[in-house]
Amino acid sequence: MNNKEGKLEWFGGNEDALAVFRMLVRLAHIWDDLVDKDRPVSANKINQAFLTCLVYLPANPFYRSIQNEILPMWLTVVSAYETANFFEATKDAHGIEIAHGLRYAAGNIMAYAVYVCVGSEKAKEFLPEMWKTIFFERFDEYRKEHLNV
């Protein structure tokens, strides 16, 4: 299995939790491409994103089990993403440093999912690898892309 797709062990063998991770990763990429327009997004991918949000996530038993806890987290995730986009557009060097982390705010939801699935002690073992998987773009690459440095 490709590490970018997550690992079942991070979620204590919970297939539904791993499916949520994978759906959120796909959604994040489509969302990013729609906003920054650096890659074309097909109608099929847009339709799949809406199906994921409106059908597949709400139908997922694990997602339903944490939905009330993560609902307020989504507000901060969207706010972080919007702020990152602002910093990218203004090319503010300090803002770009901040934006790199803000872009991956949805990772907090998955960190919470790992914690729910395996408990705090085991989560400490898995979260460093999970965060490296989520933060796949290194800061130097990100800075070059946005500041042409």
mmCIF file with all atom_site columns, C-alpha atoms in Angstrom:
data_model
loop_
_atom_site.group_PDB
_atom_site.id
_atom_site.type_symbol
_atom_site.label_atom_id
_atom_site.label_alt_id
_atom_site.label_comp_id
_atom_site.label_asym_id
_atom_site.label_entity_id
_atom_site.label_seq_id
_atom_site.pdbx_PDB_ins_code
_atom_site.Cartn_x
_atom_site.Cartn_y
_atom_site.Cartn_z
_atom_site.occupancy
_atom_site.B_iso_or_equiv
_atom_site.pdbx_formal_charge
_atom_site.auth_seq_id
_atom_site.auth_comp_id
_atom_site.auth_asym_id
_atom_site.auth_atom_id
_atom_site.pdbx_PDB_model_num
ATOM 1   C CA . MET A 1 1   ? 0.000   0.000  0.000   1.00 0.00 ? 1   MET A CA 1
ATOM 2   C CA . ASN A 1 2   ? 1.184   3.492  -0.872  1.00 0.00 ? 2   ASN A CA 1
ATOM 3   C CA . ASN A 1 3   ? 1.939   5.465  2.297   1.00 0.00 ? 3   ASN A CA 1
ATOM 4   C CA . LYS A 1 4   ? 0.160   8.482  0.790   1.00 0.00 ? 4   LYS A CA 1
ATOM 5   C CA . GLU A 1 5   ? -3.027  6.470  1.114   1.00 0.00 ? 5   GLU A CA 1
ATOM 6   C CA . GLY A 1 6   ? -2.578  5.953  4.844   1.00 0.00 ? 6   GLY A CA 1
ATOM 7   C CA . LYS A 1 7   ? -2.060  2.815  6.827   1.00 0.00 ? 7   LYS A CA 1
ATOM 8   C CA . LEU A 1 8   ? -4.685  0.607  8.355   1.00 0.00 ? 8   LEU A CA 1
ATOM 9   C CA . GLU A 1 9   ? -2.639  0.245  11.542  1.00 0.00 ? 9   GLU A CA 1
ATOM 10  C CA . TRP A 1 10  ? -2.925  4.002  12.196  1.00 0.00 ? 10  TRP A CA 1
ATOM 11  C CA . PHE A 1 11  ? -6.634  3.397  12.671  1.00 0.00 ? 11  PHE A CA 1
ATOM 12  C CA . GLY A 1 12  ? -6.387  0.206  14.700  1.00 0.00 ? 12  GLY A CA 1
ATOM 13  C CA . GLY A 1 13  ? -7.588  -1.910 11.781  1.00 0.00 ? 13  GLY A CA 1
ATOM 14  C CA . ASN A 1 14  ? -10.734 0.198  11.301  1.00 0.00 ? 14  ASN A CA 1
ATOM 15  C CA . GLU A 1 15  ? -11.367 0.025  7.548   1.00 0.00 ? 15  GLU A CA 1
ATOM 16  C CA . ASP A 1 16  ? -14.024 2.735  7.719   1.00 0.00 ? 16  ASP A CA 1
ATOM 17  C CA . ALA A 1 17  ? -11.581 5.168  9.369   1.00 0.00 ? 17  ALA A CA 1
ATOM 18  C CA . LEU A 1 18  ? -8.967  4.459  6.698   1.00 0.00 ? 18  LEU A CA 1
ATOM 19  C CA . ALA A 1 19  ? -11.631 5.055  4.043   1.00 0.00 ? 19  ALA A CA 1
ATOM 20  C CA . VAL A 1 20  ? -12.371 8.452  5.624   1.00 0.00 ? 20  VAL A CA 1
ATOM 21  C CA . PHE A 1 21  ? -8.662  9.309  5.525   1.00 0.00 ? 21  PHE A CA 1
ATOM 22  C CA . ARG A 1 22  ? -8.478  8.431  1.842   1.00 0.00 ? 22  ARG A CA 1
ATOM 23  C CA . MET A 1 23  ? -11.650 10.327 0.981   1.00 0.00 ? 23  MET A CA 1
ATOM 24  C CA . LEU A 1 24  ? -10.401 13.444 2.783   1.00 0.00 ? 24  LEU A CA 1
ATOM 25  C CA . VAL A 1 25  ? -7.040  13.294 1.013   1.00 0.00 ? 25  VAL A CA 1
ATOM 26  C CA . ARG A 1 26  ? -8.786  13.111 -2.379  1.00 0.00 ? 26  ARG A CA 1
ATOM 27  C CA . LEU A 1 27  ? -11.139 15.945 -1.429  1.00 0.00 ? 27  LEU A CA 1
ATOM 28  C CA . ALA A 1 28  ? -8.264  18.141 -0.270  1.00 0.00 ? 28  ALA A CA 1
ATOM 29  C CA . HIS A 1 29  ? -6.442  17.731 -3.596  1.00 0.00 ? 29  HIS A CA 1
ATOM 30  C CA . ILE A 1 30  ? -9.549  18.496 -5.640  1.00 0.00 ? 30  ILE A CA 1
ATOM 31  C CA . TRP A 1 31  ? -10.399 21.483 -3.432  1.00 0.00 ? 31  TRP A CA 1
ATOM 32  C CA . ASP A 1 32  ? -6.868  22.836 -3.780  1.00 0.00 ? 32  ASP A CA 1
ATOM 33  C CA . ASP A 1 33  ? -6.868  22.412 -7.565  1.00 0.00 ? 33  ASP A CA 1
ATOM 34  C CA . LEU A 1 34  ? -10.224 24.167 -7.863  1.00 0.00 ? 34  LEU A CA 1
ATOM 35  C CA . VAL A 1 35  ? -9.036  27.125 -5.794  1.00 0.00 ? 35  VAL A CA 1
ATOM 36  C CA . ASP A 1 36  ? -5.493  27.637 -7.059  1.00 0.00 ? 36  ASP A CA 1
ATOM 37  C CA . LYS A 1 37  ? -6.295  26.496 -10.612 1.00 0.00 ? 37  LYS A CA 1
ATOM 38  C CA . ASP A 1 38  ? -2.829  24.990 -11.102 1.00 0.00 ? 38  ASP A CA 1
ATOM 39  C CA . ARG A 1 39  ? -4.310  21.774 -12.501 1.00 0.00 ? 39  ARG A CA 1
ATOM 40  C CA . PRO A 1 40  ? -7.510  21.241 -14.467 1.00 0.00 ? 40  PRO A CA 1
ATOM 41  C CA . VAL A 1 41  ? -10.234 19.402 -12.596 1.00 0.00 ? 41  VAL A CA 1
ATOM 42  C CA . SER A 1 42  ? -12.558 17.261 -14.676 1.00 0.00 ? 42  SER A CA 1
ATOM 43  C CA . ALA A 1 43  ? -16.305 17.305 -14.258 1.00 0.00 ? 43  ALA A CA 1
ATOM 44  C CA . ASN A 1 44  ? -16.043 13.697 -13.089 1.00 0.00 ? 44  ASN A CA 1
ATOM 45  C CA . LYS A 1 45  ? -13.647 14.640 -10.259 1.00 0.00 ? 45  LYS A CA 1
ATOM 46  C CA . ILE A 1 46  ? -15.899 17.507 -9.211  1.00 0.00 ? 46  ILE A CA 1
ATOM 47  C CA . ASN A 1 47  ? -18.897 15.171 -9.199  1.00 0.00 ? 47  ASN A CA 1
ATOM 48  C CA . GLN A 1 48  ? -16.934 12.632 -7.150  1.00 0.00 ? 48  GLN A CA 1
ATOM 49  C CA . ALA A 1 49  ? -16.009 15.352 -4.646  1.00 0.00 ? 49  ALA A CA 1
ATOM 50  C CA . PHE A 1 50  ? -19.667 16.289 -4.200  1.00 0.00 ? 50  PHE A CA 1
ATOM 51  C CA . LEU A 1 51  ? -20.658 12.644 -3.876  1.00 0.00 ? 51  LEU A CA 1
ATOM 52  C CA . THR A 1 52  ? -17.971 12.185 -1.252  1.00 0.00 ? 52  THR A CA 1
ATOM 53  C CA . CYS A 1 53  ? -19.185 15.181 0.767   1.00 0.00 ? 53  CYS A CA 1
ATOM 54  C CA . LEU A 1 54  ? -22.883 14.522 0.394   1.00 0.00 ? 54  LEU A CA 1
ATOM 55  C CA . VAL A 1 55  ? -23.095 10.721 0.307   1.00 0.00 ? 55  VAL A CA 1
ATOM 56  C CA . TYR A 1 56  ? -19.945 8.720  1.012   1.00 0.00 ? 56  TYR A CA 1
ATOM 57  C CA . LEU A 1 57  ? -18.678 10.533 4.121   1.00 0.00 ? 57  LEU A CA 1
ATOM 58  C CA . PRO A 1 58  ? -22.126 10.833 5.746   1.00 0.00 ? 58  PRO A CA 1
ATOM 59  C CA . ALA A 1 59  ? -22.742 7.132  5.006   1.00 0.00 ? 59  ALA A CA 1
ATOM 60  C CA . ASN A 1 60  ? -19.421 6.035  6.516   1.00 0.00 ? 60  ASN A CA 1
ATOM 61  C CA . PRO A 1 61  ? -19.988 4.554  10.004  1.00 0.00 ? 61  PRO A CA 1
ATOM 62  C CA . PHE A 1 62  ? -16.701 5.888  11.390  1.00 0.00 ? 62  PHE A CA 1
ATOM 63  C CA . TYR A 1 63  ? -17.305 9.381  10.056  1.00 0.00 ? 63  TYR A CA 1
ATOM 64  C CA . ARG A 1 64  ? -20.777 9.344  11.588  1.00 0.00 ? 64  ARG A CA 1
ATOM 65  C CA . SER A 1 65  ? -19.288 8.308  14.932  1.00 0.00 ? 65  SER A CA 1
ATOM 66  C CA . ILE A 1 66  ? -16.998 11.383 15.086  1.00 0.00 ? 66  ILE A CA 1
ATOM 67  C CA . GLN A 1 67  ? -19.088 13.835 13.078  1.00 0.00 ? 67  GLN A CA 1
ATOM 68  C CA . ASN A 1 68  ? -20.320 15.862 16.053  1.00 0.00 ? 68  ASN A CA 1
ATOM 69  C CA . GLU A 1 69  ? -16.808 16.215 17.463  1.00 0.00 ? 69  GLU A CA 1
ATOM 70  C CA . ILE A 1 70  ? -15.203 17.270 14.191  1.00 0.00 ? 70  ILE A CA 1
ATOM 71  C CA . LEU A 1 71  ? -17.908 19.619 12.938  1.00 0.00 ? 71  LEU A CA 1
ATOM 72  C CA . PRO A 1 72  ? -16.413 22.658 14.737  1.00 0.00 ? 72  PRO A CA 1
ATOM 73  C CA . MET A 1 73  ? -12.966 21.574 13.571  1.00 0.00 ? 73  MET A CA 1
ATOM 74  C CA . TRP A 1 74  ? -14.106 21.947 9.963   1.00 0.00 ? 74  TRP A CA 1
ATOM 75  C CA . LEU A 1 75  ? -14.756 25.650 10.578  1.00 0.00 ? 75  LEU A CA 1
ATOM 76  C CA . THR A 1 76  ? -11.141 26.174 11.595  1.00 0.00 ? 76  THR A CA 1
ATOM 77  C CA . VAL A 1 77  ? -9.886  24.001 8.728   1.00 0.00 ? 77  VAL A CA 1
ATOM 78  C CA . VAL A 1 78  ? -11.729 26.132 6.162   1.00 0.00 ? 78  VAL A CA 1
ATOM 79  C CA . SER A 1 79  ? -10.578 29.327 7.863   1.00 0.00 ? 79  SER A CA 1
ATOM 80  C CA . ALA A 1 80  ? -6.968  28.104 7.834   1.00 0.00 ? 80  ALA A CA 1
ATOM 81  C CA . TYR A 1 81  ? -7.186  27.184 4.163   1.00 0.00 ? 81  TYR A CA 1
ATOM 82  C CA . GLU A 1 82  ? -8.681  30.566 3.237   1.00 0.00 ? 82  GLU A CA 1
ATOM 83  C CA . THR A 1 83  ? -5.947  32.334 5.204   1.00 0.00 ? 83  THR A CA 1
ATOM 84  C CA . ALA A 1 84  ? -3.260  30.261 3.470   1.00 0.00 ? 84  ALA A CA 1
ATOM 85  C CA . ASN A 1 85  ? -4.727  31.236 0.105   1.00 0.00 ? 85  ASN A CA 1
ATOM 86  C CA . PHE A 1 86  ? -4.655  34.904 1.133   1.00 0.00 ? 86  PHE A CA 1
ATOM 87  C CA . PHE A 1 87  ? -0.976  34.675 2.080   1.00 0.00 ? 87  PHE A CA 1
ATOM 88  C CA . GLU A 1 88  ? -0.180  32.889 -1.185  1.00 0.00 ? 88  GLU A CA 1
ATOM 89  C CA . ALA A 1 89  ? -1.950  35.598 -3.197  1.00 0.00 ? 89  ALA A CA 1
ATOM 90  C CA . THR A 1 90  ? -0.222  38.470 -1.381  1.00 0.00 ? 90  THR A CA 1
ATOM 91  C CA . LYS A 1 91  ? 3.232   36.811 -1.612  1.00 0.00 ? 91  LYS A CA 1
ATOM 92  C CA . ASP A 1 92  ? 4.005   37.911 1.945   1.00 0.00 ? 92  ASP A CA 1
ATOM 93  C CA . ALA A 1 93  ? 7.186   36.032 2.994   1.00 0.00 ? 93  ALA A CA 1
ATOM 94  C CA . HIS A 1 94  ? 6.153   35.649 6.631   1.00 0.00 ? 94  HIS A CA 1
ATOM 95  C CA . GLY A 1 95  ? 2.640   34.726 5.518   1.00 0.00 ? 95  GLY A CA 1
ATOM 96  C CA . ILE A 1 96  ? 4.045   32.029 3.228   1.00 0.00 ? 96  ILE A CA 1
ATOM 97  C CA . GLU A 1 97  ? 5.819   30.468 6.218   1.00 0.00 ? 97  GLU A CA 1
ATOM 98  C CA . ILE A 1 98  ? 2.487   30.363 8.042   1.00 0.00 ? 98  ILE A CA 1
ATOM 99  C CA . ALA A 1 99  ? 0.502   29.297 4.986   1.00 0.00 ? 99  ALA A CA 1
ATOM 100 C CA . HIS A 1 100 ? 2.517   26.131 4.490   1.00 0.00 ? 100 HIS A CA 1
ATOM 101 C CA . GLY A 1 101 ? 1.242   24.770 7.797   1.00 0.00 ? 101 GLY A CA 1
ATOM 102 C CA . LEU A 1 102 ? -2.270  26.162 7.478   1.00 0.00 ? 102 LEU A CA 1
ATOM 103 C CA . ARG A 1 103 ? -2.803  24.328 4.193   1.00 0.00 ? 103 ARG A CA 1
ATOM 104 C CA . TYR A 1 104 ? -2.664  21.015 6.045   1.00 0.00 ? 104 TYR A CA 1
ATOM 105 C CA . ALA A 1 105 ? -5.068  21.939 8.869   1.00 0.00 ? 105 ALA A CA 1
ATOM 106 C CA . ALA A 1 106 ? -7.424  19.104 7.885   1.00 0.00 ? 106 ALA A CA 1
ATOM 107 C CA . GLY A 1 107 ? -4.708  16.799 9.204   1.00 0.00 ? 107 GLY A CA 1
ATOM 108 C CA . ASN A 1 108 ? -5.937  17.683 12.684  1.00 0.00 ? 108 ASN A CA 1
ATOM 109 C CA . ILE A 1 109 ? -9.169  15.878 11.923  1.00 0.00 ? 109 ILE A CA 1
ATOM 110 C CA . MET A 1 110 ? -7.261  12.777 10.901  1.00 0.00 ? 110 MET A CA 1
ATOM 111 C CA . ALA A 1 111 ? -4.988  13.051 13.949  1.00 0.00 ? 111 ALA A CA 1
ATOM 112 C CA . TYR A 1 112 ? -8.158  13.049 16.043  1.00 0.00 ? 112 TYR A CA 1
ATOM 113 C CA . ALA A 1 113 ? -9.393  10.001 14.116  1.00 0.00 ? 113 ALA A CA 1
ATOM 114 C CA . VAL A 1 114 ? -6.162  8.131  14.900  1.00 0.00 ? 114 VAL A CA 1
ATOM 115 C CA . TYR A 1 115 ? -6.520  9.068  18.567  1.00 0.00 ? 115 TYR A CA 1
ATOM 116 C CA . VAL A 1 116 ? -10.139 7.814  18.618  1.00 0.00 ? 116 VAL A CA 1
ATOM 117 C CA . CYS A 1 117 ? -9.197  4.541  16.934  1.00 0.00 ? 117 CYS A CA 1
ATOM 118 C CA . VAL A 1 118 ? -6.095  3.561  18.890  1.00 0.00 ? 118 VAL A CA 1
ATOM 119 C CA . GLY A 1 119 ? -5.992  5.722  22.020  1.00 0.00 ? 119 GLY A CA 1
ATOM 120 C CA . SER A 1 120 ? -3.507  8.331  23.081  1.00 0.00 ? 120 SER A CA 1
ATOM 121 C CA . GLU A 1 121 ? -0.474  6.121  23.719  1.00 0.00 ? 121 GLU A CA 1
ATOM 122 C CA . LYS A 1 122 ? -0.607  4.270  20.418  1.00 0.00 ? 122 LYS A CA 1
ATOM 123 C CA . ALA A 1 123 ? -1.474  7.497  18.586  1.00 0.00 ? 123 ALA A CA 1
ATOM 124 C CA . LYS A 1 124 ? 1.863   8.943  19.760  1.00 0.00 ? 124 LYS A CA 1
ATOM 125 C CA . GLU A 1 125 ? 3.572   6.170  17.785  1.00 0.00 ? 125 GLU A CA 1
ATOM 126 C CA . PHE A 1 126 ? 1.577   6.677  14.584  1.00 0.00 ? 126 PHE A CA 1
ATOM 127 C CA . LEU A 1 127 ? 1.053   10.435 14.413  1.00 0.00 ? 127 LEU A CA 1
ATOM 128 C CA . PRO A 1 128 ? 4.595   11.438 13.380  1.00 0.00 ? 128 PRO A CA 1
ATOM 129 C CA . GLU A 1 129 ? 4.342   9.235  10.279  1.00 0.00 ? 129 GLU A CA 1
ATOM 130 C CA . MET A 1 130 ? 0.762   10.334 9.615   1.00 0.00 ? 130 MET A CA 1
ATOM 131 C CA . TRP A 1 131 ? 1.783   14.010 9.727   1.00 0.00 ? 131 TRP A CA 1
ATOM 132 C CA . LYS A 1 132 ? 4.708   13.412 7.370   1.00 0.00 ? 132 LYS A CA 1
ATOM 133 C CA . THR A 1 133 ? 2.282   11.722 4.992   1.00 0.00 ? 133 THR A CA 1
ATOM 134 C CA . ILE A 1 134 ? -0.111  14.660 5.145   1.00 0.00 ? 134 ILE A CA 1
ATOM 135 C CA . PHE A 1 135 ? 2.645   17.298 4.920   1.00 0.00 ? 135 PHE A CA 1
ATOM 136 C CA . PHE A 1 136 ? 3.978   15.764 1.720   1.00 0.00 ? 136 PHE A CA 1
ATOM 137 C CA . GLU A 1 137 ? 5.249   19.047 0.257   1.00 0.00 ? 137 GLU A CA 1
ATOM 138 C CA . ARG A 1 138 ? 8.462   20.288 1.836   1.00 0.00 ? 138 ARG A CA 1
ATOM 139 C CA . PHE A 1 139 ? 8.613   23.948 2.839   1.00 0.00 ? 139 PHE A CA 1
ATOM 140 C CA . ASP A 1 140 ? 11.516  24.795 0.513   1.00 0.00 ? 140 ASP A CA 1
ATOM 141 C CA . GLU A 1 141 ? 9.536   23.530 -2.487  1.00 0.00 ? 141 GLU A CA 1
ATOM 142 C CA . TYR A 1 142 ? 6.438   25.394 -1.335  1.00 0.00 ? 142 TYR A CA 1
ATOM 143 C CA . ARG A 1 143 ? 8.383   28.639 -0.813  1.00 0.00 ? 143 ARG A CA 1
ATOM 144 C CA . LYS A 1 144 ? 9.959   28.405 -4.275  1.00 0.00 ? 144 LYS A CA 1
ATOM 145 C CA . GLU A 1 145 ? 6.540   27.857 -5.827  1.00 0.00 ? 145 GLU A CA 1
ATOM 146 C CA . HIS A 1 146 ? 4.965   30.847 -4.118  1.00 0.00 ? 146 HIS A CA 1
ATOM 147 C CA . LEU A 1 147 ? 7.821   33.316 -3.766  1.00 0.00 ? 147 LEU A CA 1
ATOM 148 C CA . ASN A 1 148 ? 9.917   32.359 -6.802  1.00 0.00 ? 148 ASN A CA 1
ATOM 149 C CA . VAL A 1 149 ? 12.989  32.207 -4.551  1.00 0.00 ? 149 VAL A CA 1
#
